[in-house]
Short mmCIF file of C-alpha atoms in Angstrom, two decimals:
data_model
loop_
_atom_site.label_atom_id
_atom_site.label_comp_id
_atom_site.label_asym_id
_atom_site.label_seq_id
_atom_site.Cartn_x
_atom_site.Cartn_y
_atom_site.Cartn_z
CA UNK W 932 -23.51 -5.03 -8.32
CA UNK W 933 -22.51 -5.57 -5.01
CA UNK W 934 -22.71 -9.80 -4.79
CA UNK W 935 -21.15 -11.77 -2.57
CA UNK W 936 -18.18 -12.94 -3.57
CA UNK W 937 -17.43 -16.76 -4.18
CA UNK W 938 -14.07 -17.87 -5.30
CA UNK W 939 -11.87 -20.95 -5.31
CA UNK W 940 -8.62 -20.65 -4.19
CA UNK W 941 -6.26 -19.10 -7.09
CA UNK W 942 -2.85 -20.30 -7.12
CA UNK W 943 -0.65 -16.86 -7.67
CA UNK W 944 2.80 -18.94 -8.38
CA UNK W 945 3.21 -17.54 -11.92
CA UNK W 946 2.40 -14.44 -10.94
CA UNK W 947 5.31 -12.30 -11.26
CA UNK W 948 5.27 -8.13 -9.11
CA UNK W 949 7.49 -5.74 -9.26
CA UNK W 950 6.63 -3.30 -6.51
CA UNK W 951 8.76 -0.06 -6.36
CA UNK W 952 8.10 2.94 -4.53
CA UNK W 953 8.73 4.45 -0.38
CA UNK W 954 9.87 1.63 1.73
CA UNK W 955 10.08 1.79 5.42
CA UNK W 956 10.05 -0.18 8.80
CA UNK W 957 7.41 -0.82 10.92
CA UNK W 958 8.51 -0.53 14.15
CA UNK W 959 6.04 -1.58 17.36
CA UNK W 960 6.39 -1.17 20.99
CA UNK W 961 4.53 -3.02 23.23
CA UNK W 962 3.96 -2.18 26.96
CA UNK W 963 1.88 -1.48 30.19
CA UNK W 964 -0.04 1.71 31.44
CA UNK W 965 -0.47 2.20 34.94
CA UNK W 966 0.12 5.43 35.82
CA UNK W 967 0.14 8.93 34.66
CA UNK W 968 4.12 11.13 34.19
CA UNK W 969 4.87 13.29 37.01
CA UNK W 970 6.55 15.16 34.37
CA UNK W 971 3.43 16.17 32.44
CA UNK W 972 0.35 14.96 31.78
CA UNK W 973 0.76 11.94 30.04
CA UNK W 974 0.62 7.94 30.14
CA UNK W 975 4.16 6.26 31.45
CA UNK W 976 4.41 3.27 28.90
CA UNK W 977 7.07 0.02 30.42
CA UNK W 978 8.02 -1.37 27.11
CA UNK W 979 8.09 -5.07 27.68
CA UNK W 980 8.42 -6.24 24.17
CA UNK W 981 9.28 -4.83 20.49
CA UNK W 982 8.14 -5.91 17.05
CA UNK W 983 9.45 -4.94 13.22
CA UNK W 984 7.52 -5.05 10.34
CA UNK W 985 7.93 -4.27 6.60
CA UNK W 986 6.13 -1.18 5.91
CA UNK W 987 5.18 1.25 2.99
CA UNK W 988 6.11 -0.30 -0.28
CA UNK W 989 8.02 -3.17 1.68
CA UNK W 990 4.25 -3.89 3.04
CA UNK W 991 2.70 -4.34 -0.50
CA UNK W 992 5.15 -6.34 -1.61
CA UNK W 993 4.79 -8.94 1.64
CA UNK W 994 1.35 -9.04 0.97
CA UNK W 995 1.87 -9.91 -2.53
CA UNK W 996 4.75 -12.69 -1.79
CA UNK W 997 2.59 -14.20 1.28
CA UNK W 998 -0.34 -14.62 -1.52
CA UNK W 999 2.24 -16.84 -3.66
CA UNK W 1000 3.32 -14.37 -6.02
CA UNK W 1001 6.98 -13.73 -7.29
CA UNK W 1002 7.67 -10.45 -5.69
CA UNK W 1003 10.62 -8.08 -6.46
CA UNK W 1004 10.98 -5.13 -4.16
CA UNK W 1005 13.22 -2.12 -5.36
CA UNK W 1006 13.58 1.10 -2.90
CA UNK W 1007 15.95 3.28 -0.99
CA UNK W 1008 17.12 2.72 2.06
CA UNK W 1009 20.19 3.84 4.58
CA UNK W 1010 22.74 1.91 5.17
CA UNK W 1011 22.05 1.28 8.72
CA UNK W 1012 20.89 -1.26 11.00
CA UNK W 1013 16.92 -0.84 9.57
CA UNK W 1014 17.49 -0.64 6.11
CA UNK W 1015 19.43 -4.45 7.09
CA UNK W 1016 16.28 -5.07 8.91
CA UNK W 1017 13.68 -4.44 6.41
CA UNK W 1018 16.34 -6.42 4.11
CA UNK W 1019 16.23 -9.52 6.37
CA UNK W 1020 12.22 -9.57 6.42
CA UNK W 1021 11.65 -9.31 2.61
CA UNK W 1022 13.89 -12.08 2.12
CA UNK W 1023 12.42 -14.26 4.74
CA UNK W 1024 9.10 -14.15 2.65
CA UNK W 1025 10.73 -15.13 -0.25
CA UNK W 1026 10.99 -11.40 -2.25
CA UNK W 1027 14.16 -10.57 -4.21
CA UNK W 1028 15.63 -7.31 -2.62
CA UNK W 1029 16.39 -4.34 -5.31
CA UNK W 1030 17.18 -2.22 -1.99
CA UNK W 1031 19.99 0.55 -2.84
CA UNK W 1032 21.60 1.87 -0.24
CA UNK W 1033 22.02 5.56 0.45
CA UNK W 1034 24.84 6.16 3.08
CA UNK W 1035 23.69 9.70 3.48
CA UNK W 1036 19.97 8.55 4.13
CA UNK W 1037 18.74 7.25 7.84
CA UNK W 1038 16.27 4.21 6.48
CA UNK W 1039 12.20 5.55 7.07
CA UNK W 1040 10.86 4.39 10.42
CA UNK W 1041 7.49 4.44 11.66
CA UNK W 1042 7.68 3.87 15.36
CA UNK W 1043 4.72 2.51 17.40
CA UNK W 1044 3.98 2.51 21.16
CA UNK W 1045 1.23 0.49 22.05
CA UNK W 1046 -0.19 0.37 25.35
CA UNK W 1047 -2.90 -1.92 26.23
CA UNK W 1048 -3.26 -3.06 22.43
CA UNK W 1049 -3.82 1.23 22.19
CA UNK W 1050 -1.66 3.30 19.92
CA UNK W 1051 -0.54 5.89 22.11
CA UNK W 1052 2.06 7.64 20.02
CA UNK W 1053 3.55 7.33 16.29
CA UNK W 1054 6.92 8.72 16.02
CA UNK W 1055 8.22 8.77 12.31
CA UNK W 1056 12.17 9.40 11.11
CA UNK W 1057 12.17 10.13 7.21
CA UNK W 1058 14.60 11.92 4.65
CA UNK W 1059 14.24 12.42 1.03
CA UNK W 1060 17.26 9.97 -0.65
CA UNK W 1061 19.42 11.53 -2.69
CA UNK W 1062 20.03 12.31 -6.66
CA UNK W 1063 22.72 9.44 -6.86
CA UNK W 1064 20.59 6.86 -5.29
CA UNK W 1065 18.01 7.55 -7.13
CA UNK W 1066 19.35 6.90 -10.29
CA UNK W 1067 20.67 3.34 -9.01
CA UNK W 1068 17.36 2.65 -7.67
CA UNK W 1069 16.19 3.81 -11.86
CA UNK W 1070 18.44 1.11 -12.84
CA UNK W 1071 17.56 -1.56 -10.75
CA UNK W 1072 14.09 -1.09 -11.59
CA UNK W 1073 14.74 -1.74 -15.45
CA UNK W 1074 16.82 -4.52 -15.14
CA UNK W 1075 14.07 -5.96 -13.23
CA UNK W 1076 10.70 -4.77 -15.54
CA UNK W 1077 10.86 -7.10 -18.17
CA UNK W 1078 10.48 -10.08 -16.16
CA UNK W 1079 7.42 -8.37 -14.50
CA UNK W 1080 3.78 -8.82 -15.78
CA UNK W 1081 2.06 -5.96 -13.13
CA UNK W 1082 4.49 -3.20 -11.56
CA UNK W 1083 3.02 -1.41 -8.66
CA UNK W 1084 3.94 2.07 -7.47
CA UNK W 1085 3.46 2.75 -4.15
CA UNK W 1086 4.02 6.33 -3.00
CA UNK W 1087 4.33 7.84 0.52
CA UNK W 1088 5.29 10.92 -0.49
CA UNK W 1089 8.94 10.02 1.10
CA UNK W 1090 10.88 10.98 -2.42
CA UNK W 1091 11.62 7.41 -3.51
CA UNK W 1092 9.14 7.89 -6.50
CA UNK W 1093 10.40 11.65 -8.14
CA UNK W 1094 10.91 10.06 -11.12
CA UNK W 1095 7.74 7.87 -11.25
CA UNK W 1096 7.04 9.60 -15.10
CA UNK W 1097 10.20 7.29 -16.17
CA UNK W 1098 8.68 4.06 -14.42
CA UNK W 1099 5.32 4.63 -16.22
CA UNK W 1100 6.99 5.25 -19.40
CA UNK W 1101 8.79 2.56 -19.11
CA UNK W 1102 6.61 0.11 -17.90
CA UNK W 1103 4.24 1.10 -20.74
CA UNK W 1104 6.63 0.57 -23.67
CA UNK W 1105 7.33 -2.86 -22.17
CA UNK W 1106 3.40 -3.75 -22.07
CA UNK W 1107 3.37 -4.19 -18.06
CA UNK W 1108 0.25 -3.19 -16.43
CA UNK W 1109 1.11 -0.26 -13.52
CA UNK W 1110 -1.02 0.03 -10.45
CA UNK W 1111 -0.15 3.59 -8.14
CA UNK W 1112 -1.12 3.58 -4.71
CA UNK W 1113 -1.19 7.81 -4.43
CA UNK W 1114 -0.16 10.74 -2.83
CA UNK W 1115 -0.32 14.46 -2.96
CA UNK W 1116 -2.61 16.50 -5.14
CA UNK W 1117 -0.68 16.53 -8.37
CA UNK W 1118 -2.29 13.28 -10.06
CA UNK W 1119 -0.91 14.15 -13.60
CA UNK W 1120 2.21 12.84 -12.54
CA UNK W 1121 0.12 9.30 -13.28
CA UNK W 1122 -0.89 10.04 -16.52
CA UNK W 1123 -1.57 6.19 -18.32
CA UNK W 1124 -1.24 3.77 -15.09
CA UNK W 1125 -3.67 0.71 -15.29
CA UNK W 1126 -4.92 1.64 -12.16
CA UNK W 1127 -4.90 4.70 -9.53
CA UNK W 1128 -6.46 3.46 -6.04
CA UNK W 1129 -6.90 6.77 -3.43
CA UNK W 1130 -8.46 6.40 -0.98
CA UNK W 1131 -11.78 9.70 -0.30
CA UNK W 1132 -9.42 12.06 1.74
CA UNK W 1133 -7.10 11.54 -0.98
CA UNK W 1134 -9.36 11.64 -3.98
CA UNK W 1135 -11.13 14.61 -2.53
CA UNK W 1136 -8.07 16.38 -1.96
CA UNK W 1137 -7.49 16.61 -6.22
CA UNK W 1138 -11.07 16.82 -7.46
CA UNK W 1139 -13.03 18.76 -4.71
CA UNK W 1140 -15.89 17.48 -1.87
CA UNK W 1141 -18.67 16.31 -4.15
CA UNK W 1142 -22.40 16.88 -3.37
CA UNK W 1143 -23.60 13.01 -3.58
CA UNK W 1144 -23.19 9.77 -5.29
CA UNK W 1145 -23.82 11.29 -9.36
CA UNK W 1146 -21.09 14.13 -8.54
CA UNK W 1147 -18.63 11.82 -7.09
CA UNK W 1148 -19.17 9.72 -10.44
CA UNK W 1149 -19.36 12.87 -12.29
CA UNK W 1150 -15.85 14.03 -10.83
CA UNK W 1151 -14.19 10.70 -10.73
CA UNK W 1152 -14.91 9.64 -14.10
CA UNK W 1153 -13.54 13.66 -15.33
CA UNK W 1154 -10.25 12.76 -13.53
CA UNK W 1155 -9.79 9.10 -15.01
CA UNK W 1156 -10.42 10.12 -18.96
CA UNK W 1157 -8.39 13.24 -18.16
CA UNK W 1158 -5.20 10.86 -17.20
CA UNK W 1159 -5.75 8.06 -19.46
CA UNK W 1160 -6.40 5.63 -16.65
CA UNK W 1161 -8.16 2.66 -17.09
CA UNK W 1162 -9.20 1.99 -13.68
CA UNK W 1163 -9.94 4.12 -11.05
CA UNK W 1164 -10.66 2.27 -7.27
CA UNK W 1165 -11.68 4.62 -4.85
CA UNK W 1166 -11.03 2.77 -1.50
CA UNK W 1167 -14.51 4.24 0.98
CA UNK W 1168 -13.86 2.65 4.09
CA UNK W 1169 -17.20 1.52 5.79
CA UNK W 1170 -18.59 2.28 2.26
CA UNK W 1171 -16.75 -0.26 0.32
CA UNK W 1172 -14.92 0.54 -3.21
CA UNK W 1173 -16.34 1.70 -5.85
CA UNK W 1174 -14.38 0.70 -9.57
CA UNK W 1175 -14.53 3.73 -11.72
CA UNK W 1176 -13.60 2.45 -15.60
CA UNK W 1177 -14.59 3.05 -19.14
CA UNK W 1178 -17.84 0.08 -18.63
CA UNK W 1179 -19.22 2.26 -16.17
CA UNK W 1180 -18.86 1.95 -11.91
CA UNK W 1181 -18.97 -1.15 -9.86
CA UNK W 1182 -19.56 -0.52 -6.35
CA UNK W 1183 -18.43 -3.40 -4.04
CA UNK W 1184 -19.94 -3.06 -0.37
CA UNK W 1185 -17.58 -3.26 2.96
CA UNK W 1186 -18.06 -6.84 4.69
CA UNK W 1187 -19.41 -6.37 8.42
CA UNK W 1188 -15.94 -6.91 10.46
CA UNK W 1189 -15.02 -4.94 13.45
CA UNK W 1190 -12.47 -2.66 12.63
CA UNK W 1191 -9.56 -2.59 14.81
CA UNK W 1192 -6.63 -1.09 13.17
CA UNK W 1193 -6.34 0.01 9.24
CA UNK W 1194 -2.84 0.84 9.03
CA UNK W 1195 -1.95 -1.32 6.00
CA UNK W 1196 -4.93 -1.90 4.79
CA UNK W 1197 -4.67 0.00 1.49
CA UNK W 1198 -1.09 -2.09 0.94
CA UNK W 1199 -3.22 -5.08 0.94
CA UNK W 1200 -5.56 -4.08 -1.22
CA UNK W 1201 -3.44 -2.81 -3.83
CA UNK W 1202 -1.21 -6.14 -3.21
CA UNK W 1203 -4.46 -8.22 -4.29
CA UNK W 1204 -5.40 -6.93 -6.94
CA UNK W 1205 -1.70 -6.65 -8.63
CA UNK W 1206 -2.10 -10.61 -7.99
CA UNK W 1207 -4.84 -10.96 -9.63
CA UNK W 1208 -4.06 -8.85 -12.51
CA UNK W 1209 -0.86 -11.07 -12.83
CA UNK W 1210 -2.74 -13.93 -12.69
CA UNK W 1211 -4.85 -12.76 -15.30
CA UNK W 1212 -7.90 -12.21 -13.14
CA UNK W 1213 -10.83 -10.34 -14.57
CA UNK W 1214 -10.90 -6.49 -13.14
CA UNK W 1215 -14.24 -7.23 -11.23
CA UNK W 1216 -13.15 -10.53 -9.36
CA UNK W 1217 -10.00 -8.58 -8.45
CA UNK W 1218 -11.79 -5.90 -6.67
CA UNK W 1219 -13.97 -8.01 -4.69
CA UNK W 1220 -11.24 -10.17 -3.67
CA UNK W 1221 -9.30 -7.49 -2.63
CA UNK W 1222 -12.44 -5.92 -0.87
CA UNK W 1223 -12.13 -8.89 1.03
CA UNK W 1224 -8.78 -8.93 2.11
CA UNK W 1225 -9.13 -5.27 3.17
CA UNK W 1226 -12.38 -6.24 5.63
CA UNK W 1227 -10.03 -9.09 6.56
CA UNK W 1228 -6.72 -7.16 7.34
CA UNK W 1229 -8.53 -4.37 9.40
CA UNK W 1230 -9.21 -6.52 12.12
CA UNK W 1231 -5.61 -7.36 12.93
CA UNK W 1232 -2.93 -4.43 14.58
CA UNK W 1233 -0.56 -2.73 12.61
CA UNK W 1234 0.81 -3.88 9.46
CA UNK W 1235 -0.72 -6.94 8.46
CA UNK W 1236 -1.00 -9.72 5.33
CA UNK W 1237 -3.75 -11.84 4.23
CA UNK W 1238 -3.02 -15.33 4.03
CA UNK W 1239 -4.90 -17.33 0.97
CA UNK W 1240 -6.11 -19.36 3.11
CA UNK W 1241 -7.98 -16.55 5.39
CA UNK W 1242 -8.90 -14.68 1.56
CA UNK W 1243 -10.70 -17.86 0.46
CA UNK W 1244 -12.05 -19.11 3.21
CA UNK W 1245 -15.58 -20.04 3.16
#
């Protein structure tokens, strides 16, 4: 069940996203080690350069627009000097920014220092937004649902998605698939989504260390019928993904890459297959494909998209 892949090139224009959920910038800098702190015992980094990326949410939602797709992004963000950043970079890929701003609210940042192509250190500035911009960010989600075929969820665990019950409710009575990227142990919260993609530490952390490969179905299959879920991809690293669904399981190996950095890598995934689902893309195509991009986006640093032509490249 685990064939190579072979795929023409899809075009994803018509594809229309709606990706809502914990957005956040990606913030990288670069420099040289060459000596050890006098101060205490660790590595004196010279920044020489500095990068910013979209990240969380803002992540999936690149992926998806550098794929082709229509993208709509809606979040919370400060009004500050990131949350104008992250603005400024979704736009330049072409998404249409539902970003409320929360004066109250510093905008997430995940801050990098690389040394040597090494992360050294990950410093990360985060606040829960507040009631009131919440219930903008509510509001700029439904004006924006109906033109949506797939809306994507894509949770942190930064407080963007409290109300994610509403979303799903929502996006159910207006016949829009949902994919949930998760977080936390308290899965009935996604009671009904399309599709639920944790990754093992996360799956494990809501249904227990299974024994081998007929518990893991055993447990995973419990969980999906208990939710009403449809699909259930557990991402496995070097061990592939494994589709979990009604039909049975579909295991998709991991293509041999080196892997250099998977920060992003689940965005990507999740970003693929809410293209393909758009573009009306059988379930089983959509996981391989997006198998692929995630051997594919693991050899690059940091945050990362797939470009079509490196996803259907021969």
């Amino acid at each position: 069940m685990g064939a190579r892949l072979t795929m023409a090139p899809i075009d994803f224009s018509a594809a229309r996203i709606l990706v809502v959920g914990d957005v956040m910038l990606d913030r990288y800098w670069f420099g040289d080690v060459q000596r050890i702190s006098p101060e205490a015992p660790v590595p004196v980094v010279r920044v020489r350069r500095s990068e910013e990326r979209l990240g969380g949410a803002a992540n999936v939602a690149r992926n998806a627009a550098v794929l082709g797709a229509r993208v709509a992004l809606v979040g919370v963000v400060g009004d500050d000097e990131p949350g104008r950043s992250i603005e400024a970079l979704a736009r330049a890929v072409g998404i249409d920014c539902g970003l409320v701003r929360d004066p109250e609210l510093p905008t997430t940042i995940k801050l990098r220092v690389i040394g040597r192509q090494q992360q050294l250190l990950r410093i990360d500035f985060e606040q829960a937004p507040g009631a009131q911009a919440l219930a903008r960010k509510l509001e700029a989600v439904r004006a924006r649902l109906a033109d949506a075929q797939v809306l994507v969820l894509s949770d942190y665990g930064k407080g963007s998605l409290s109300e994610i019950e509403l979303l799903i409710a929502d996006a159910r009575a207006a016949g829009t698939d949902v994919i949930v990227d998760p977080k936390g142990d308290d899965y009935a919260r996604y009671r009904g989504v399309t599709m639920l993609t944790p990754n093992r530490a996360e799956l494990r952390e809501v249904v227990g260390a299974w024994r081998d490969e007929d518990d893991l179905v055993q447990r995973a299959q419990a969980l999906r019928r208990s939710l009403e879920i449809r699909y259930l991809l557990l991402t496995r690293s070097e061990e592939g993904m494994t589709l979990f669904s009604e039909a049975g399981e579909l295991h998709v190996p991991a293509q041999a890459r080196e892997v250099y950095d998977v920060s992003g890598a689940g965005d990507t995934v999740v970003a693929v297959i809410a293209a393909m689902f758009a573009a009306g893309r059988p379930v089983d195509d959509a996981v391989r494909l997006a198998n692929r991009a995630g051997g594919i986006v693991v050899g690059k640093l940091g945050t990362a998209a797939v470009s079509p032509d490196e996803l259907f490249a021969a």
